[in-house]
Short mmCIF file of C-alpha atoms in Angstrom, two decimals:
data_model
loop_
_atom_site.label_atom_id
_atom_site.label_comp_id
_atom_site.label_asym_id
_atom_site.label_seq_id
_atom_site.Cartn_x
_atom_site.Cartn_y
_atom_site.Cartn_z
CA MET A 1 31.29 -43.22 10.62
CA MET A 2 33.68 -44.90 13.08
CA LEU A 3 36.51 -44.93 10.52
CA LEU A 4 35.96 -41.27 9.76
CA SER A 5 36.00 -40.42 13.45
CA ILE A 6 39.29 -42.24 14.01
CA ALA A 7 40.84 -40.62 10.97
CA ILE A 8 39.76 -37.16 12.00
CA ILE A 9 41.08 -37.65 15.52
CA VAL A 10 44.48 -38.54 14.12
CA VAL A 11 44.53 -35.59 11.73
CA VAL A 12 43.47 -33.13 14.39
CA THR A 13 46.07 -34.51 16.74
CA LEU A 14 48.69 -33.92 14.07
CA LEU A 15 47.39 -30.41 13.47
CA ALA A 16 47.61 -29.79 17.20
CA GLY A 17 51.33 -30.40 17.10
CA THR A 18 51.91 -34.05 18.16
CA ALA A 19 55.24 -34.97 16.57
CA LEU A 20 55.62 -38.69 17.16
CA TRP A 21 56.87 -40.47 14.01
CA HIS A 22 54.35 -43.33 14.00
CA ILE A 23 51.50 -40.89 14.56
CA ARG A 24 52.68 -38.93 11.53
CA ARG A 25 52.70 -42.06 9.36
CA GLN A 26 49.20 -43.01 10.53
CA ALA A 27 48.01 -39.46 9.99
CA THR A 28 49.28 -39.49 6.40
CA THR A 29 47.34 -42.67 5.70
CA PHE A 30 44.14 -41.48 7.35
CA ARG A 31 44.42 -38.03 5.79
CA THR A 32 44.46 -39.68 2.36
CA LEU A 33 41.27 -41.51 3.31
CA LEU A 34 39.66 -38.25 4.37
CA GLU A 35 40.62 -36.54 1.11
CA VAL A 36 38.88 -39.19 -1.00
CA SER A 37 35.85 -39.46 1.29
CA PRO A 38 32.55 -38.50 -0.42
CA ASN A 39 31.55 -36.77 2.80
CA GLY A 40 32.60 -33.17 3.20
CA ILE A 41 34.70 -32.80 6.34
CA LEU A 42 35.21 -29.50 8.14
CA ILE A 43 37.41 -28.86 11.17
CA LEU A 44 36.40 -25.63 12.93
CA ASP A 45 38.09 -23.55 15.61
CA HIS A 46 36.17 -22.36 18.66
CA HIS A 47 35.01 -19.27 16.71
CA GLN A 48 33.40 -21.61 14.12
CA ARG A 49 35.89 -20.61 11.45
CA ILE A 50 37.11 -23.29 9.04
CA ARG A 51 40.59 -24.54 9.92
CA TRP A 52 40.80 -27.61 7.65
CA HIS A 53 38.61 -29.29 5.04
CA ASN A 54 38.78 -31.96 2.38
CA HIS A 55 38.04 -31.85 -1.37
CA ALA A 56 34.43 -32.98 -0.89
CA ALA A 57 33.73 -30.10 1.51
CA ALA A 58 35.11 -27.57 -0.99
CA HIS A 59 32.95 -29.12 -3.73
CA LEU A 60 29.77 -29.16 -1.61
CA LEU A 61 30.30 -25.54 -0.58
CA GLY A 62 30.86 -24.50 -4.19
CA GLN A 63 34.42 -23.29 -3.60
CA PRO A 64 36.69 -24.16 -6.56
CA GLU A 65 39.81 -22.90 -4.81
CA ARG A 66 40.30 -24.91 -1.65
CA THR A 67 42.27 -22.16 0.08
CA GLY A 68 39.24 -19.91 -0.15
CA LEU A 69 37.64 -21.77 2.75
CA ASN A 70 40.47 -21.43 5.22
CA GLY A 71 39.80 -18.94 8.00
CA GLN A 72 36.27 -18.20 6.79
CA PRO A 73 33.26 -18.30 9.16
CA LEU A 74 30.94 -21.26 8.69
CA SER A 75 27.98 -18.84 8.59
CA ARG A 76 29.08 -17.67 5.15
CA TRP A 77 27.74 -20.93 3.68
CA LEU A 78 25.34 -22.09 6.40
CA PRO A 79 23.56 -18.89 7.53
CA MET A 80 20.63 -20.71 9.13
CA LEU A 81 22.86 -22.73 11.45
CA GLY A 82 22.70 -20.37 14.42
CA ALA A 83 24.23 -23.00 16.72
CA LEU A 84 25.95 -26.31 16.04
CA PRO A 85 23.91 -29.46 16.76
CA ALA A 86 24.78 -31.81 19.58
CA PRO A 87 27.56 -34.36 18.86
CA ASN A 88 26.45 -37.26 16.65
CA GLN A 89 23.24 -35.43 15.72
CA ARG A 90 22.27 -35.22 12.03
CA VAL A 91 20.34 -32.12 11.00
CA ASP A 92 19.02 -30.37 7.89
CA THR A 93 19.98 -26.79 7.16
CA LEU A 94 20.24 -24.31 4.30
CA LEU A 95 23.39 -24.14 2.15
CA GLN A 96 24.06 -20.77 0.51
CA LYS A 97 26.24 -20.90 -2.65
CA GLY A 98 26.35 -17.53 -4.33
CA ASP A 99 22.82 -16.68 -5.43
CA SER A 100 21.49 -20.22 -5.04
CA GLN A 101 20.30 -22.16 -2.03
CA SER A 102 19.96 -25.87 -1.42
CA GLN A 103 19.21 -28.31 1.35
CA GLN A 104 22.24 -29.63 3.24
CA GLN A 105 22.46 -32.43 5.78
CA LEU A 106 25.31 -32.45 8.27
CA THR A 107 26.44 -34.37 11.33
CA ARG A 108 28.56 -33.04 14.16
CA LEU A 109 31.17 -35.46 15.49
CA PRO A 110 32.46 -35.27 19.07
CA ASP A 111 34.74 -32.26 19.62
CA ILE A 112 38.47 -32.70 19.97
CA GLY A 113 39.71 -30.12 22.41
CA ARG A 114 38.35 -26.76 21.30
CA GLN A 115 37.99 -27.94 17.70
CA GLN A 116 34.62 -28.90 16.23
CA ILE A 117 34.14 -31.52 13.50
CA LEU A 118 31.35 -31.45 10.93
CA LEU A 119 30.46 -33.97 8.21
CA LEU A 120 28.60 -32.62 5.18
CA HIS A 121 26.52 -35.36 3.57
CA PRO A 122 26.23 -35.28 -0.25
CA GLY A 123 22.70 -35.55 -1.70
CA SER A 124 21.62 -38.90 -3.16
CA ASP A 125 19.63 -37.76 -6.24
CA ALA A 126 17.78 -34.73 -7.58
CA THR A 127 14.26 -35.79 -6.68
CA PRO A 128 14.66 -36.23 -2.92
CA GLY A 129 16.70 -33.02 -2.88
CA ALA A 130 13.93 -31.08 -4.62
CA GLU A 131 11.35 -32.51 -2.25
CA ALA A 132 13.52 -31.64 0.75
CA MET A 133 13.98 -28.11 -0.57
CA GLU A 134 10.24 -27.73 -1.03
CA ARG A 135 9.65 -28.91 2.54
CA PHE A 136 12.25 -26.42 3.72
CA LYS A 137 10.55 -23.57 1.86
CA ARG A 138 7.19 -24.55 3.32
CA SER A 139 8.65 -24.67 6.82
CA GLN A 140 10.02 -21.14 6.31
CA TYR A 141 6.61 -19.95 5.11
CA PHE A 142 4.62 -21.41 8.00
CA ALA A 143 7.25 -20.40 10.58
CA ARG A 144 7.17 -16.86 9.13
CA ILE A 145 10.95 -16.82 8.78
CA GLY A 146 13.16 -16.27 5.75
CA THR A 147 16.82 -15.86 4.81
CA TRP A 148 18.53 -12.90 3.17
CA ASP A 149 21.97 -11.75 2.13
CA TRP A 150 23.25 -8.37 0.97
CA ASP A 151 26.44 -7.52 -0.89
CA ILE A 152 27.78 -4.60 1.10
CA ASP A 153 28.23 -1.31 -0.81
CA THR A 154 25.97 -2.53 -3.62
CA ASP A 155 22.21 -2.56 -4.17
CA ARG A 156 22.12 -6.35 -4.61
CA LEU A 157 19.87 -8.12 -2.10
CA TYR A 158 18.69 -11.75 -1.98
CA TRP A 159 15.41 -12.80 -0.34
CA SER A 160 14.16 -16.33 0.17
CA GLU A 161 10.53 -16.82 -0.86
CA ALA A 162 9.18 -16.39 2.68
CA ILE A 163 10.50 -12.81 2.96
CA TYR A 164 8.47 -11.46 0.04
CA GLY A 165 5.25 -11.97 2.01
CA MET A 166 6.70 -10.20 5.06
CA PHE A 167 7.13 -7.06 2.93
CA GLY A 168 3.72 -7.35 1.26
CA TYR A 169 4.72 -8.93 -2.07
CA GLN A 170 4.21 -12.21 -3.87
CA PRO A 171 7.39 -14.22 -4.59
CA GLY A 172 8.90 -12.87 -7.81
CA GLN A 173 6.59 -9.84 -7.91
CA VAL A 174 9.51 -7.45 -7.34
CA THR A 175 13.28 -7.67 -7.62
CA PRO A 176 14.75 -7.39 -4.12
CA SER A 177 17.24 -4.57 -3.70
CA TYR A 178 18.71 -2.66 -0.81
CA THR A 179 16.87 0.45 -1.98
CA LEU A 180 13.55 -1.40 -1.98
CA PHE A 181 14.30 -2.70 1.51
CA CYS A 182 15.12 0.77 2.89
CA ASP A 183 12.01 2.28 1.31
CA SER A 184 9.88 -0.43 2.95
CA VAL A 185 11.17 0.22 6.47
CA HIS A 186 9.01 2.62 8.48
CA PRO A 187 10.55 6.14 8.31
CA ASP A 188 10.71 6.34 12.12
CA ASP A 189 12.76 3.09 12.26
CA ARG A 190 14.92 3.52 9.15
CA GLU A 191 17.82 5.42 10.74
CA ARG A 192 18.06 2.96 13.66
CA VAL A 193 18.08 -0.09 11.36
CA ARG A 194 20.75 1.43 9.14
CA ALA A 195 22.87 2.32 12.19
CA GLY A 196 22.63 -1.30 13.39
CA GLU A 197 23.84 -2.59 10.03
CA ILE A 198 26.77 -0.19 10.02
CA ARG A 199 27.68 -1.22 13.56
CA CYS A 200 27.63 -4.89 12.51
CA ILE A 201 29.86 -4.17 9.50
CA GLU A 202 32.35 -2.08 11.48
CA THR A 203 32.57 -4.17 14.66
CA GLY A 204 31.57 -7.67 13.55
CA GLU A 205 28.97 -7.95 16.33
CA ASN A 206 25.68 -9.63 15.50
CA HIS A 207 22.91 -7.53 14.00
CA ASP A 208 19.57 -7.83 15.80
CA GLU A 209 16.76 -5.32 15.25
CA GLU A 210 12.98 -5.19 15.53
CA TYR A 211 11.34 -2.69 13.19
CA ARG A 212 8.18 -1.89 11.26
CA VAL A 213 7.69 -2.29 7.53
CA ILE A 214 5.04 -0.56 5.44
CA TRP A 215 3.35 -2.75 2.85
CA PRO A 216 2.33 -1.41 -0.56
CA ASP A 217 -1.29 -1.26 0.71
CA GLY A 218 -0.20 1.06 3.53
CA SER A 219 -0.57 -1.44 6.39
CA VAL A 220 2.16 -1.63 9.02
CA HIS A 221 3.78 -4.91 10.10
CA TRP A 222 6.59 -5.90 12.46
CA VAL A 223 9.66 -8.03 11.70
CA ARG A 224 12.77 -9.06 13.60
CA GLU A 225 16.00 -9.15 11.60
CA THR A 226 19.19 -10.89 12.70
CA GLY A 227 22.41 -11.32 10.80
CA ASN A 228 26.17 -11.13 10.78
CA VAL A 229 28.94 -10.02 8.47
CA VAL A 230 30.98 -12.17 6.06
CA LYS A 231 34.60 -11.17 5.37
CA ASN A 232 37.02 -12.00 2.58
CA GLU A 233 40.51 -13.48 2.95
CA GLN A 234 41.89 -10.03 3.77
CA GLY A 235 39.44 -9.66 6.64
CA GLU A 236 37.36 -7.05 4.83
CA PRO A 237 33.56 -7.19 5.18
CA ILE A 238 31.95 -8.06 1.85
CA LYS A 239 28.47 -9.35 2.72
CA MET A 240 25.81 -9.50 5.41
CA MET A 241 23.66 -12.60 5.81
CA GLY A 242 20.87 -13.50 8.17
CA VAL A 243 17.21 -14.23 8.76
CA VAL A 244 14.00 -12.21 9.05
CA ARG A 245 11.03 -13.30 11.16
CA ASP A 246 7.48 -11.92 11.10
CA ILE A 247 6.59 -10.84 14.67
CA THR A 248 3.39 -8.91 13.89
CA GLU A 249 1.19 -11.36 15.80
CA GLU A 250 3.59 -11.37 18.74
CA LYS A 251 3.47 -7.57 18.91
CA ARG A 252 -0.32 -7.62 18.68
CA SER A 253 -0.55 -10.16 21.51
CA THR A 254 1.85 -8.13 23.65
CA ARG A 255 -0.20 -4.98 23.13
CA LYS A 256 -3.36 -6.90 24.03
CA LEU A 257 -1.82 -8.14 27.27
CA GLN A 258 -0.67 -4.62 28.13
CA GLU A 259 -4.15 -3.34 27.39
CA LEU A 260 -5.69 -5.92 29.71
CA ALA A 261 -3.15 -5.13 32.42
CA HIS A 262 -3.82 -1.38 32.34
CA HIS A 263 -7.49 -1.01 31.36
CA ASP A 264 -10.90 -2.01 32.69
CA PRO A 265 -12.21 -4.86 30.49
CA LEU A 266 -15.82 -3.56 30.52
CA THR A 267 -15.48 0.17 29.88
CA GLY A 268 -11.99 0.32 28.41
CA LEU A 269 -11.10 3.06 30.91
CA PRO A 270 -7.74 3.01 32.72
CA ASN A 271 -7.76 0.77 35.79
CA ARG A 272 -6.27 1.35 39.27
CA LEU A 273 -2.76 0.36 38.16
CA MET A 274 -2.71 2.85 35.30
CA LEU A 275 -4.31 5.54 37.47
CA GLU A 276 -1.54 5.21 40.05
CA GLN A 277 1.13 5.37 37.34
CA GLN A 278 -0.46 8.46 35.81
CA LEU A 279 -1.01 10.09 39.20
CA THR A 280 2.65 9.58 40.12
CA ALA A 281 3.74 11.33 36.93
CA ALA A 282 1.13 14.08 37.37
CA LEU A 283 2.31 14.84 40.91
CA SER A 284 5.87 15.15 39.66
CA ARG A 285 4.77 17.64 36.99
CA ALA A 286 2.67 19.61 39.47
CA ARG A 287 5.61 19.97 41.84
CA THR A 288 7.92 21.11 39.05
CA GLN A 289 5.42 23.56 37.54
CA HIS A 290 3.99 24.72 40.89
CA GLN A 291 0.44 23.85 39.88
CA ARG A 292 -2.51 22.14 41.48
CA LEU A 293 -4.17 18.90 40.49
CA ALA A 294 -7.45 17.42 41.65
CA LEU A 295 -8.48 13.84 42.30
CA VAL A 296 -12.24 13.17 42.27
CA PHE A 297 -13.65 9.89 43.58
CA ILE A 298 -17.13 9.07 42.20
CA ASP A 299 -19.52 6.49 43.63
CA LEU A 300 -22.88 5.81 41.93
CA ASN A 301 -25.85 5.84 44.27
CA ASP A 302 -28.28 2.88 44.39
CA PHE A 303 -26.48 1.13 41.55
CA LYS A 304 -26.84 -2.22 43.29
CA SER A 305 -30.62 -2.06 42.85
CA ILE A 306 -30.21 -1.92 39.07
CA ASN A 307 -28.25 -5.18 39.08
CA ASP A 308 -30.64 -6.81 41.54
CA GLN A 309 -33.83 -5.84 39.71
CA ASN A 310 -32.76 -5.98 36.06
CA GLY A 311 -29.64 -8.17 35.95
CA HIS A 312 -25.96 -7.53 35.43
CA ALA A 313 -26.36 -7.04 31.68
CA ALA A 314 -28.43 -3.92 32.34
CA GLY A 315 -25.96 -2.83 35.01
CA ASP A 316 -23.08 -3.17 32.57
CA GLN A 317 -24.87 -0.99 30.03
CA VAL A 318 -25.38 1.68 32.68
CA LEU A 319 -21.70 1.58 33.59
CA LEU A 320 -20.74 1.95 29.93
CA GLU A 321 -22.99 5.00 29.59
CA VAL A 322 -21.60 6.53 32.80
CA ALA A 323 -18.05 6.04 31.51
CA ARG A 324 -18.95 7.72 28.22
CA ARG A 325 -20.57 10.70 29.95
CA LEU A 326 -17.73 11.24 32.41
CA ARG A 327 -15.21 11.08 29.60
CA GLY A 328 -17.15 13.74 27.72
CA ALA A 329 -17.37 16.04 30.76
CA VAL A 330 -13.62 16.60 31.13
CA ARG A 331 -10.75 17.71 28.94
CA SER A 332 -8.91 15.29 26.66
CA SER A 333 -5.83 15.75 28.84
CA ASP A 334 -7.70 14.60 31.97
CA MET A 335 -8.02 10.96 32.99
CA VAL A 336 -11.20 9.04 33.83
CA ALA A 337 -10.56 5.64 35.43
CA ARG A 338 -12.70 2.86 36.82
CA LEU A 339 -11.57 1.26 40.06
CA GLY A 340 -14.18 -1.50 39.93
CA GLY A 341 -17.86 -1.95 40.64
CA ASP A 342 -19.53 1.45 40.45
CA GLU A 343 -16.49 3.48 41.53
CA PHE A 344 -14.85 5.91 39.10
CA VAL A 345 -12.01 8.42 39.47
CA VAL A 346 -11.24 11.62 37.57
CA LEU A 347 -7.74 13.12 37.56
CA LEU A 348 -7.45 16.76 36.48
CA GLU A 349 -4.10 18.54 36.02
CA GLY A 350 -3.04 22.14 35.52
CA LEU A 351 -5.48 23.78 37.95
CA SER A 352 -4.90 27.39 38.92
CA PRO A 353 -2.52 27.80 41.88
CA THR A 354 -4.24 31.00 43.00
CA SER A 355 -8.00 30.32 42.79
CA PRO A 356 -9.76 29.26 46.02
CA VAL A 357 -9.85 25.48 46.32
CA SER A 358 -13.57 25.54 47.04
CA ASP A 359 -14.27 27.40 43.78
CA GLU A 360 -12.20 24.94 41.75
CA ALA A 361 -13.93 21.97 43.36
CA HIS A 362 -17.38 23.45 42.83
CA GLN A 363 -16.82 24.00 39.09
CA ILE A 364 -15.45 20.48 38.62
CA CYS A 365 -18.25 18.75 40.49
CA GLU A 366 -21.01 20.76 38.80
CA LYS A 367 -19.74 19.59 35.40
CA LEU A 368 -19.68 15.98 36.54
CA PHE A 369 -23.16 16.14 38.09
CA ALA A 370 -24.51 17.78 34.92
CA SER A 371 -23.10 15.00 32.75
CA LEU A 372 -24.83 12.31 34.81
CA ALA A 373 -28.14 14.12 35.32
CA PRO A 374 -29.99 13.31 32.04
CA THR A 375 -32.11 10.17 32.03
CA MET A 376 -30.44 7.19 30.37
CA THR A 377 -32.46 4.49 28.62
CA VAL A 378 -31.14 0.93 28.84
CA GLN A 379 -33.02 -2.11 27.48
CA GLY A 380 -36.21 -0.10 27.22
CA ARG A 381 -36.07 1.19 30.79
CA ASP A 382 -35.24 4.72 31.97
CA TYR A 383 -32.72 5.32 34.74
CA ARG A 384 -31.62 8.42 36.59
CA ILE A 385 -28.18 8.00 38.08
CA GLY A 386 -27.12 9.91 41.17
CA ALA A 387 -23.57 10.09 42.51
CA SER A 388 -21.45 11.03 45.51
CA LEU A 389 -18.17 12.88 44.86
CA GLY A 390 -15.08 13.33 46.99
CA VAL A 391 -12.44 15.88 45.92
CA ALA A 392 -8.81 16.05 47.07
CA VAL A 393 -6.45 18.72 45.75
CA PHE A 394 -2.66 18.75 45.61
CA PRO A 395 -0.93 20.32 47.49
CA ASP A 396 -3.75 21.70 49.63
CA HIS A 397 -4.99 18.39 51.03
CA ALA A 398 -1.97 16.10 50.57
CA VAL A 399 1.41 16.02 48.85
CA THR A 400 1.86 12.27 48.36
CA MET A 401 -0.12 9.87 46.18
CA ASP A 402 -1.30 7.61 49.00
CA LYS A 403 -2.52 10.49 51.16
CA LEU A 404 -4.22 12.21 48.22
CA ILE A 405 -6.13 9.02 47.38
CA HIS A 406 -7.02 8.57 51.04
CA ALA A 407 -8.30 12.15 51.30
CA ALA A 408 -10.48 11.82 48.20
CA ASP A 409 -11.85 8.47 49.39
CA LEU A 410 -12.77 9.84 52.83
CA ALA A 411 -14.45 12.87 51.24
CA MET A 412 -16.49 10.65 48.91
CA TYR A 413 -17.85 8.57 51.80
CA SER A 414 -18.65 11.77 53.68
CA ALA A 415 -20.67 12.98 50.67
CA LYS A 416 -22.45 9.63 50.42
CA ARG A 417 -23.64 9.91 54.02
CA SER A 418 -25.03 13.38 53.24
CA GLY A 419 -27.45 12.25 50.55
CA ASN A 420 -27.70 11.98 46.76
CA ASN A 421 -25.70 14.18 44.39
CA GLN A 422 -23.45 15.67 47.08
CA TYR A 423 -19.74 16.41 47.01
CA ARG A 424 -17.23 17.09 49.75
CA LEU A 425 -13.69 18.40 49.84
CA GLY A 426 -11.01 16.25 51.37
CA GLU A 427 -9.44 16.94 54.72
CA ASP A 428 -6.10 18.72 54.82
CA LEU A 429 -3.88 15.78 55.72
CA ASN A 430 -0.76 17.95 55.62
CA THR A 431 -1.33 19.79 58.91
CA HIS A 432 -4.92 19.73 60.19
CA ALA A 433 -8.37 18.50 59.26
CA HIS A 434 -11.36 20.45 58.03
CA VAL A 435 -14.35 19.75 55.79
CA LEU A 436 -15.86 22.28 53.42
CA THR A 437 -19.34 21.98 51.97
CA PRO A 438 -20.62 23.47 48.74
#
C-alpha cells in the first residue's frame, strides 16, 4: 500500500505539470509499477470523473478499450457509491458491467490536491465472491433498496432482485422494461416522474422523486427513486442509473404522526389544533364570499358523575356515542371537534347572510339537542345526556378567530348557568354587548 501511494503521488505530480527531470525519471519508473499492479488504480478529478487509470482498472471495469474510461463519471460503473469513503477506508460496493453486477472492494487513498485516488481490489476466487454477492443481495432486500439502470430512448430496463418486490413481483416473474415501469407508476404521479427523468437527462442534475406504484393486486405503495445520467465520450446522455428505496412504512408512520397531531385519540374527531386551522380557512372563505359561519361550543352536563360512579371506561363509551351523534346531526361539510374532556365544538359554514341570527342559532341548536336527547345504553346502563351550548356567529359577534372563540365560550358558560339543555348567543364583541335567549 505504501509503495502504491508513493507511486501515485509521483504520477499525479507529473500529471499536475511538475517538469523537473529527476521527477520525470522517477515517475516513469513508478508509472510502470502502477501499470503492472494487480490493483485497479483510478485518479479522479473533483467532479469524480476518471482522469487516469491503469490496465487493471480497465479490466476490472470491463472496458476493453482503455480510452473509454477517460472523462467518464465513476457512477457509470459504481452506481451505489453515492459518496467516496474516507481516506484509507476499504468498502464494499456494487460494480455494474453492462447487464451484470458483481461485488467490488475499493480503498480510497489520501487526496492529492483536488484529485482523488481509488484502488480497486481484484477478487480472490469465485466462492468468496459469490458469497459476498449473496450477502449484498440480502442486504438490499432487508434494507428495501435496489439498483436500476435504463438505456435512454429504448425500452430496456435492468432491476436488481430487490426492486421486483417493490413493484409487486417475484424476481424473474416479469421482464423489466420502461413500459412496465411507467404502467406501474400511479397515474397521478406518472407525468411528474417522467418530467423529472427528462430534466435529469437534459440538465445532468440528479434525479430524486417520491411516487406511488400500483401492484398487480391493486394495492398502492410508495418508493423513492434517485439516479443520474451517464454520458458517452461525445458528452451525449446514453443511460440513467440509480437506486430505488421502499418508503411505504415511512409514509404510513408519517401519516400516523400527522393523525395523532391533528385528531383526538379517543373519538378520532379533529382536535383544537385542527379546529383552529380549519376555522382560519373558513373565516377567509366567509369574508370572500360574504357569508356567515357559526361556532357552537358544547359542554356535557353532569358528565363527571358518570366517570365517578361507573369509571372512565364507561365515560369513554359515552363520549364516543356523543361524538357519533353530533357528527350525524350536521352536514358532511361541517366540522365536529373535541377540545378535551367533555367539551365539543361544531363549525358550520355557508349560513345565510340575510336570515336573523337568532333564527339560525335556534335551528342549529335544536338539531344538536335532538341528536343528544335519546337514551344511550353503555355497559348495560342507560344514560340521558344533557348539554349547554354557546353560539357565536361571524361577522355578527366577532370578525377574528380569537374573539369568535371567546364569544362562543362565554355564551356556553352563560347557558350552563341557566340550567340543562340551554343555549345562548354570544355577545357582539365588535361594538357592544347583548345576550339573546331562545
